Coordinates of C-alpha atoms and ligand atoms in Angstrom, one line a residue:
X177 CA -20.7 -13.1 18.0
X178 CA -18.6 -16.0 18.2
X179 CA -16.2 -17.2 20.7
X180 CA -13.2 -15.8 18.4
X181 CA -12.4 -12.4 17.5
X182 CA -9.9 -11.2 15.0
X183 CA -6.5 -11.1 16.9
X184 CA -5.5 -7.8 18.9
X185 CA -3.8 -5.1 16.1
X186 CA -5.8 -6.6 13.1
X187 CA -9.1 -6.4 11.7
X188 CA -11.5 -7.8 8.9
X189 CA -12.3 -6.1 5.7
X190 CA -16.0 -6.3 4.9
X191 CA -18.4 -4.8 2.6
X192 CA -18.9 -2.0 2.1
X193 CA -15.3 -0.8 3.2
X194 CA -13.4 -3.6 1.6
X195 CA -14.9 -2.2 -1.7
X196 CA -12.7 1.1 -0.9
X197 CA -9.9 -0.8 0.2
X198 CA -9.9 -3.1 -3.3
X199 CA -10.4 0.8 -5.1
X200 CA -7.5 2.2 -3.5
X201 CA -5.1 -0.6 -4.2
X202 CA -6.4 -0.6 -8.1
X203 CA -6.0 3.4 -7.9
X204 CA -2.1 2.9 -6.6
X205 CA -1.1 0.3 -9.2
X206 CA -2.7 2.1 -11.8
X207 CA -0.1 4.4 -12.7
X208 CA 2.6 1.7 -12.3
X209 CA 1.0 -0.4 -14.5
X210 CA 0.8 2.4 -17.1
X211 CA 4.7 3.0 -16.9
X212 CA 6.6 -0.3 -17.5
X213 CA 6.3 -1.6 -13.6
X214 CA 5.1 -6.0 -14.1
X215 CA 3.3 -7.5 -11.2
X216 CA 5.7 -9.5 -8.7
X217 CA 4.2 -11.6 -5.7
X218 CA 6.5 -13.3 -3.2
X219 CA 5.6 -15.6 -0.1
X220 CA 4.0 -14.2 2.7
X221 CA 7.1 -15.4 5.0
X222 CA 11.0 -15.9 3.9
X223 CA 14.4 -16.8 5.8
X224 CA 14.6 -14.6 8.6
X225 CA 18.1 -13.6 7.8
X226 CA 16.7 -11.8 4.4
X227 CA 15.2 -9.3 6.9
X228 CA 18.1 -9.4 9.4
X229 CA 20.8 -8.4 6.7
X230 CA 18.2 -6.3 4.6
X231 CA 16.3 -4.1 7.0
X232 CA 19.1 -4.2 9.4
X233 CA 19.2 -5.9 12.6
X234 CA 19.5 -2.7 14.9
X235 CA 16.1 -1.4 13.1
X236 CA 12.8 -1.7 15.6
X237 CA 11.4 -3.7 12.4
X238 CA 13.8 -6.8 12.7
X239 CA 14.7 -6.3 16.4
X240 CA 11.4 -5.9 18.1
X241 CA 8.7 -6.0 15.8
X242 CA 9.3 -9.1 13.4
X243 CA 7.2 -12.3 13.6
X244 CA 9.9 -14.8 13.7
X245 CA 9.4 -18.1 14.0
X246 CA 11.0 -22.0 13.9
X247 CA 9.1 -24.4 11.8
X248 CA 8.7 -28.1 12.5
X249 CA 11.8 -28.9 10.0
X250 CA 14.0 -26.4 11.7
X251 CA 13.9 -23.5 9.2
X252 CA 14.0 -20.3 11.0
X253 CA 11.4 -17.5 9.2
X254 CA 9.8 -14.4 9.5
X255 CA 6.4 -13.0 8.3
X256 CA 7.6 -10.3 6.0
X257 CA 7.7 -6.8 7.7
X258 CA 8.0 -5.2 4.4
X259 CA 8.9 -5.9 0.6
X260 CA 11.9 -4.7 -0.6
X261 CA 14.1 -6.9 1.0
X262 CA 11.6 -10.0 -0.6
X263 CA 11.3 -8.4 -4.2
X264 CA 14.7 -7.6 -4.5
X265 CA 15.7 -11.5 -3.2
X266 CA 13.0 -12.5 -6.2
X267 CA 14.4 -10.9 -8.9
X268 CA 18.4 -12.1 -8.4
X269 CA 16.9 -15.6 -7.6
X270 CA 14.8 -15.0 -11.4
X271 CA 18.3 -13.6 -12.9
X272 CA 15.8 -10.6 -14.2
X273 CA 18.5 -8.1 -13.6
X274 CA 20.3 -10.1 -16.1
X275 CA 17.9 -10.3 -19.2
X276 CA 19.6 -7.2 -20.1
X277 CA 16.5 -4.7 -19.3
X278 CA 17.5 -2.6 -16.5
X279 CA 15.7 -1.1 -14.5
X280 CA 13.7 -3.9 -13.5
X281 CA 10.7 -2.6 -12.7
X282 CA 8.4 -4.5 -10.1
X283 CA 5.1 -3.9 -8.3
X284 CA 3.4 -5.9 -5.6
X285 CA 0.1 -5.2 -3.0
X286 CA 0.0 -7.4 -0.6
X287 CA -0.1 -8.1 3.5
X288 CA 3.2 -7.1 5.8
X289 CA 3.1 -7.8 9.3
X290 CA 4.8 -6.1 12.3
X291 CA 4.2 -6.9 16.1
X292 CA 3.7 -2.6 16.9
X293 CA 1.7 -1.2 19.7
X294 CA -1.2 -1.1 17.7
X295 CA -3.4 2.4 17.7
X296 CA -5.1 4.3 14.9
X297 CA -3.6 3.7 12.1
X298 CA -1.1 1.3 13.2
X299 CA -1.7 -2.1 12.9
X300 CA 0.3 -5.8 13.4
X301 CA -1.2 -7.2 9.8
X302 CA -1.6 -3.8 7.0
X303 CA -1.4 -3.9 3.2
X304 CA 0.9 -2.1 1.2
X305 CA 1.2 -1.5 -2.4
X306 CA 4.9 -0.8 -3.5
X307 CA 7.0 -0.6 -6.3
X308 CA 10.7 -1.2 -6.9
X309 CA 13.0 0.2 -9.9
X310 CA 16.1 -2.4 -9.8
X311 CA 19.6 -1.8 -11.5
X312 CA 19.7 2.0 -12.5
X313 CA 21.4 4.7 -10.9
X314 CA 19.4 8.2 -12.4
X315 CA 17.6 10.9 -10.8
X316 CA 14.7 11.0 -13.3
X317 CA 13.9 6.9 -12.0
X318 CA 13.5 8.5 -8.1
X319 CA 11.6 11.7 -9.7
X320 CA 9.3 8.7 -11.7
X321 CA 8.4 7.0 -8.6
X322 CA 7.8 9.9 -6.5
X323 CA 5.4 11.6 -9.1
X324 CA 3.8 8.1 -10.0
X325 CA 2.7 8.1 -6.1
X326 CA 1.5 11.6 -6.0
X327 CA -0.6 10.8 -9.3
X328 CA -2.1 8.1 -7.5
X329 CA -2.9 10.0 -4.5
X330 CA -4.3 12.6 -6.5
X331 CA -6.4 10.2 -8.4
X332 CA -8.0 8.8 -5.6
X333 CA -9.1 12.5 -4.9
X334 CA -6.4 13.1 -1.8
X335 CA -5.2 16.8 -1.4
X336 CA -3.9 17.1 2.0
X337 CA -1.0 15.4 1.6
X338 CA 3.0 16.3 1.5
X339 CA 6.0 15.2 0.4
X340 CA 9.0 14.9 2.5
X341 CA 12.6 14.6 0.8
X342 CA 15.9 14.0 2.1
X343 CA 19.1 12.5 0.8
X344 CA 21.2 10.4 3.4
X345 CA 24.2 10.2 1.2
X346 CA 26.3 7.1 0.1
X347 CA 28.8 5.4 1.5
X348 CA 31.1 7.8 0.8
X349 CA 29.8 10.7 2.8
X350 CA 27.6 8.9 4.9
X351 CA 30.4 7.4 7.3
X352 CA 31.9 10.7 7.6
X353 CA 28.7 11.9 8.6
X354 CA 27.7 9.7 11.2
X355 CA 31.0 9.9 13.1
X356 CA 30.7 13.6 13.3
X357 CA 27.0 13.3 14.5
X358 CA 28.3 10.5 17.1
X359 CA 31.1 12.7 18.5
X360 CA 28.2 15.4 19.2
X361 CA 25.9 13.1 20.8
X362 CA 28.0 11.4 23.1
X363 CA 28.5 14.7 24.9
X364 CA 24.6 14.8 25.7
X365 CA 22.9 14.1 28.6
X366 CA 20.7 10.8 27.7
X367 CA 19.4 7.9 28.9
X368 CA 21.2 4.3 28.5
X369 CA 19.2 3.0 25.6
X370 CA 19.6 6.1 23.5
X371 CA 23.1 6.1 24.3
X372 CA 23.7 2.4 23.0
X373 CA 21.6 3.8 19.9
X374 CA 24.3 6.4 19.4
X375 CA 26.5 3.7 18.8
X376 CA 24.5 1.2 16.6
X377 CA 22.2 3.7 14.7
X378 CA 23.1 7.1 15.4
X379 CA 20.8 8.9 13.0
X380 CA 17.8 7.5 14.5
X381 CA 18.5 9.5 17.6
X382 CA 17.6 12.9 15.2
X383 CA 14.2 10.9 15.0
X384 CA 13.8 10.8 18.8
X385 CA 10.4 12.2 19.3
X386 CA 11.0 13.3 23.1
X387 CA 11.0 17.5 23.6
X388 CA 14.3 17.2 26.2
X389 CA 15.9 15.1 23.2
X390 CA 15.0 17.6 20.8
X391 CA 16.1 20.6 22.6
X392 CA 19.5 18.9 23.2
X393 CA 19.6 18.4 19.2
X394 CA 19.8 21.9 18.6
X395 CA 23.2 22.6 16.5
X396 CA 24.0 19.0 15.7
X397 CA 25.9 18.3 12.4
X398 CA 23.3 17.9 9.7
X399 CA 23.9 15.2 6.9
X400 CA 23.4 17.8 4.2
X401 CA 26.3 19.9 5.2
X402 CA 28.5 16.2 4.9
X403 CA 27.1 15.3 1.3
X404 CA 29.8 14.3 -1.1
X405 CA 29.5 16.5 -4.4
X406 CA 27.7 13.3 -6.4
X407 CA 25.5 12.9 -3.7
X408 CA 24.7 16.6 -3.8
X409 CA 24.5 16.6 -7.4
X410 CA 22.0 13.8 -7.7
X411 CA 19.9 15.2 -5.0
X412 CA 19.5 18.5 -6.9
X413 CA 18.9 17.0 -9.8
X414 CA 16.0 14.9 -8.5
X415 CA 14.7 18.1 -6.9
X416 CA 15.4 20.1 -10.0
X417 CA 12.9 17.1 -12.1
X418 CA 10.2 17.3 -9.6
X419 CA 10.1 21.1 -9.9
X420 CA 9.8 21.2 -13.4
X421 CA 7.0 18.5 -13.2
X422 CA 5.3 20.8 -11.0
X423 CA 5.1 18.0 -7.4
X424 CA 5.4 20.2 -4.8
X425 CA 7.9 18.7 -2.1
X426 CA 9.4 19.9 1.4
X427 CA 13.3 19.3 2.2
X428 CA 12.7 17.6 5.4
X429 CA 16.7 17.4 6.6
X430 CA 15.5 15.3 9.6
X431 CA 13.8 12.6 7.5
X432 CA 15.4 9.5 8.6
X433 CA 13.6 6.1 7.4
X434 CA 12.9 3.3 9.7
X435 CA 15.0 0.8 7.2
X436 CA 18.7 0.6 7.0
X437 CA 19.5 0.0 3.5
X438 CA 18.4 3.7 2.2
X439 CA 21.1 5.5 0.3
X440 CA 20.6 9.0 -1.0
X441 CA 16.9 10.1 -2.1
X442 CA 14.6 9.1 1.0
X443 CA 10.7 10.5 0.9
X444 CA 7.6 10.0 3.2
X445 CA 4.1 11.1 2.0
X446 CA 2.7 12.5 4.9
X447 CA -1.1 13.5 5.5
X448 CA -2.1 16.1 7.7
X449 CA -5.6 14.2 9.1
X450 CA -4.1 11.3 10.5
X451 CA -2.8 12.2 13.9
X452 CA 0.7 10.4 14.9
X453 CA 0.7 7.8 12.6
X454 CA 1.0 10.5 9.5
X455 CA 2.9 8.4 7.0
X456 CA 0.7 7.5 4.4
X457 CA 3.9 6.0 2.6
X458 CA 7.4 6.1 1.9
X459 CA 10.4 5.0 0.1
X460 CA 13.9 5.8 -1.6
X461 CA 17.2 4.7 -3.0
X462 CA 19.0 1.6 -1.8
X463 CA 22.2 1.3 -3.7
X464 CA 24.0 -1.2 -1.7
X465 CA 21.0 -3.4 -0.8
X466 CA 21.6 -6.1 -3.4
X467 CA 25.5 -6.3 -2.3
X468 CA 24.0 -6.9 1.2
X469 CA 22.1 -10.1 0.0
X470 CA 24.7 -11.3 -1.8
X471 CA 24.4 -10.2 -5.6
X472 CA 25.7 -8.0 -7.8
X473 CA 25.8 -3.7 -7.2
X474 CA 22.4 -3.2 -8.5
X475 CA 21.6 0.7 -7.9
X476 CA 17.4 1.3 -6.8
X477 CA 14.9 3.1 -5.3
X478 CA 11.4 2.4 -4.2
X479 CA 8.4 2.9 -2.1
X480 CA 5.7 1.6 -0.6
X481 CA 2.0 3.1 0.2
X482 CA 0.0 1.7 2.9
X483 CA -3.4 1.0 1.7
X484 CA -4.7 1.3 5.1
X485 CA -3.5 4.5 6.0
X486 CA -4.7 6.0 2.7
X487 CA -8.1 4.9 3.2
X488 CA -8.3 6.5 6.8
X489 CA -6.7 10.0 4.9
X490 CA -9.7 9.4 2.8
X491 CA -11.6 9.6 5.6
X492 CA -10.1 11.8 7.4
X493 CA -10.4 14.3 4.0
X494 CA -14.1 13.2 3.9
X495 CA -13.4 11.8 0.3
X496 CA -16.3 9.1 -0.9
X497 CA -14.9 7.2 -3.8
X498 CA -17.1 6.8 -7.1
X499 CA -17.7 2.8 -6.6
X500 CA -20.2 1.7 -9.0
X501 CA -22.7 -0.9 -7.5
X502 CA -21.7 -4.5 -8.0
X503 CA -25.1 -5.5 -9.2
X504 CA -26.5 -4.6 -12.2
X505 CA -29.6 -6.5 -12.1
X506 CA -31.6 -8.2 -9.7
X507 CA -33.5 -11.5 -10.4
X508 CA -36.8 -11.9 -8.3
X509 CA -38.5 -15.5 -8.9
X510 CA -42.3 -15.7 -7.8
X511 CA -43.0 -19.7 -7.2
X512 CA -41.0 -23.0 -7.9
X513 CA -41.8 -23.0 -11.9
X514 CA -40.1 -19.2 -12.3
X515 CA -37.2 -20.0 -10.1
X516 CA -36.0 -22.8 -12.2
X517 CA -36.2 -20.5 -15.3
X518 CA -35.4 -17.1 -14.1
X519 CA -31.9 -19.1 -12.4
X520 CA -31.0 -19.8 -16.4
X521 CA -31.9 -16.4 -17.3
X522 CA -29.5 -15.2 -14.4
X523 CA -26.5 -17.5 -15.8
X524 CA -26.9 -16.1 -19.1
X525 CA -27.2 -12.6 -18.4
X526 CA -23.8 -13.0 -16.2
X527 CA -22.6 -15.3 -19.2
X528 CA -22.6 -12.0 -21.5
X529 CA -20.7 -9.8 -18.5
X530 CA -23.9 -8.4 -17.1
X531 CA -23.4 -8.6 -13.1
X532 CA -26.5 -9.9 -12.2
X533 CA -27.9 -11.4 -8.5
X534 CA -30.7 -13.8 -7.6
X535 CA -33.2 -14.0 -4.8
X536 CA -32.1 -16.9 -3.0
X537 CA -34.2 -19.2 -0.7
X538 CA -37.7 -18.7 -2.2
X539 CA -38.8 -15.3 -0.2
X540 CA -41.6 -13.0 -1.0
X541 CA -41.5 -10.6 -3.0
X542 CA -41.2 -7.7 -0.1
X543 CA -38.0 -9.3 1.4
X544 CA -36.8 -10.0 -2.1
X545 CA -37.0 -6.2 -3.1
X546 CA -35.5 -5.0 -0.2
X547 CA -32.5 -7.1 -1.4
X548 CA -32.6 -5.6 -4.7
X549 CA -32.6 -1.9 -3.1
X550 CA -29.6 -2.9 -1.0
X551 CA -27.8 -4.2 -4.0
X552 CA -27.8 -1.3 -5.6
X553 CA -28.9 -3.0 -9.0
X554 CA -30.0 -0.3 -11.7
X555 CA -33.1 -2.9 -12.8
X556 CA -35.0 -5.9 -11.0
X557 CA -36.4 -8.9 -13.2
X558 CA -39.3 -10.3 -11.6
X559 CA -41.1 -13.5 -13.2
X560 CA -44.1 -15.2 -12.2
X561 CA -45.9 -18.1 -13.8
X562 CA -47.8 -16.6 -15.7
X563 CA -45.1 -14.1 -16.9
X564 CA -43.2 -17.5 -17.8
X565 CA -46.4 -18.8 -19.7
X566 CA -46.6 -16.0 -21.6
X567 CA -42.6 -16.0 -21.9
X568 CA -42.0 -12.6 -20.3
X569 CA -40.6 -11.3 -17.6
X570 CA -41.1 -7.6 -15.9
X571 CA -38.2 -5.3 -16.4
X572 CA -38.0 -2.6 -13.7
X573 CA -36.0 0.4 -13.7
X574 CA -35.3 1.5 -10.2
X575 CA -34.5 4.5 -10.7
X576 CA -37.7 5.8 -12.9
X577 CA -39.9 3.2 -11.4
X578 CA -41.2 2.3 -14.9
X579 CA -41.6 -1.6 -15.4
X580 CA -41.8 -3.3 -19.0
X581 CA -43.0 -7.1 -19.9
X582 CA -39.6 -8.0 -21.9
X583 CA -39.5 -11.8 -23.9
X584 CA -37.7 -13.9 -22.7
X585 CA -35.4 -14.7 -25.9
X586 CA -34.5 -10.9 -26.3
X587 CA -34.4 -10.5 -22.7
X588 CA -29.9 -10.6 -22.6
X589 CA -30.2 -8.3 -25.5
X590 CA -32.5 -5.9 -24.2
X591 CA -30.9 -5.4 -20.9
X592 CA -27.2 -5.2 -22.1
X593 CA -28.3 -2.5 -25.0
X594 CA -30.2 -0.6 -21.7
X595 CA -27.0 -0.8 -19.4
X596 CA -25.3 0.5 -22.7
Ligands
HAM655 P1 7.7 2.0 5.6 O1 7.8 3.6 5.5 O2 8.2 1.0 6.7 O3 8.7 1.2 4.2 O4 6.3 1.4 5.0 C1 5.7 2.0 4.1 C2 4.1 2.5 4.6 O5 3.3 1.0 5.1 C3 4.2 3.0 5.4 O6 4.2 4.7 5.0 C4 2.4 3.0 6.1 O7 1.7 3.6 5.4 C5 2.9 1.8 6.2 N1 2.6 1.1 7.1 C6 4.1 0.5 8.0 N2 3.9 -0.1 9.6 C7 2.4 0.0 8.8 C8 1.7 -0.5 10.2 N3 2.5 -1.3 11.3 N4 0.3 -0.4 10.2 C9 -0.2 0.2 9.3 N5 0.7 0.7 8.1 C10 1.7 0.5 8.2 C11 9.0 0.1 3.9 O8 8.0 -0.6 3.9 C12 9.5 0.2 2.4 N6 9.8 -1.1 2.1 C13 9.4 0.8 1.4 C14 10.1 0.9 0.2 C15 10.0 0.3 -1.1 N7 11.6 1.8 0.0 C16 12.1 1.3 -1.0 N8 11.3 0.5 -1.8

């Protein structure tokens, strides 16, 4: 214990769980890399205005949860609460959309920050892997992204997740719906704050978790009935494509996402073993965001999956990822002279691509063997003065227990051969 602890709402990733984290990140990224998405990395902080405009001034994320600050130089910045606004900003800044190759497909992986009330699955610092496909309006692109997330989760061995799907309409039909919904909501018996929300962000009221509010919402106008023909047709096509590919989803008319930029397709991946924080990932179309950021019209779609919650989902389902041990060979020198010699062998093995570790600190054989066991190494390599005089080291197979003296000059070849 030191005087310091990780800040509230954060936690450290340490072995062995950290290996699961890396594996999850890789499993989510793999289908993206396999589908034409290129890696993008943006700064951990941005101009605060980017999020205010992009994510929406009235959202909880911007109004309550953002780590906003002013630098000594007077710049108003914020730690990024999400990735979409940053990635689109970067794409516009680099003129990727002008290279004539639309959609611009990008994936990312990193840390995000929200000043939320911490609880299981909800942290102030968390990890996402995300994907954005920028500049094309095509239901197949929406379907592609949903299918890739589905593949990622299945490749991890997750089964108890569901895909919720909705359409939020576009700039033609949503305003008409918004007004109808406001008319309905204004007639209800609601508290002051909720009444304010009716005027700023009425769709969020549908998302209210309180039973007395939900009771009053029975009979509220639903967006589904207000979708214009173009939105309806688009949505039907997305549904059809998913169905043909055998990706099961549930229509969820009440799915309202917590970010303002969405249009048309929205979806969430929820896991049933996580309690209140059940959304393991989410995303949708954001056809107007580029223009909100001062760019040209670039209809786009994307998602972000939460790495922390995906790891919790694996735990909830009892899925153990098959993570191979980090070390293949563990080398143990007995004595000063052996230490020098064997350290050279270790360096050689590593250069040959064999994952090798070394017993540092001149501990005895017993302690070193314990470390070798803990490392999960398939082989230990032990050498004392006498072995070295004979030009050999003892290679022990930790599975069979069998031990063989191997000539030092053939060692690298022999170990690589054995490891296949
Ligand atoms: P989001 O739904 O806000 O969407 O976040 C995506 C995922 O990040 C969530 O489903 C959840 O797994 C994880 N997450 C969010 N907040 C926390 C938290 N406080 N602690 C732990 N995990 C969390 C977005 O961020 C959009 N940018 C997704 C997107 C990309 N839409 C279009 N493109």
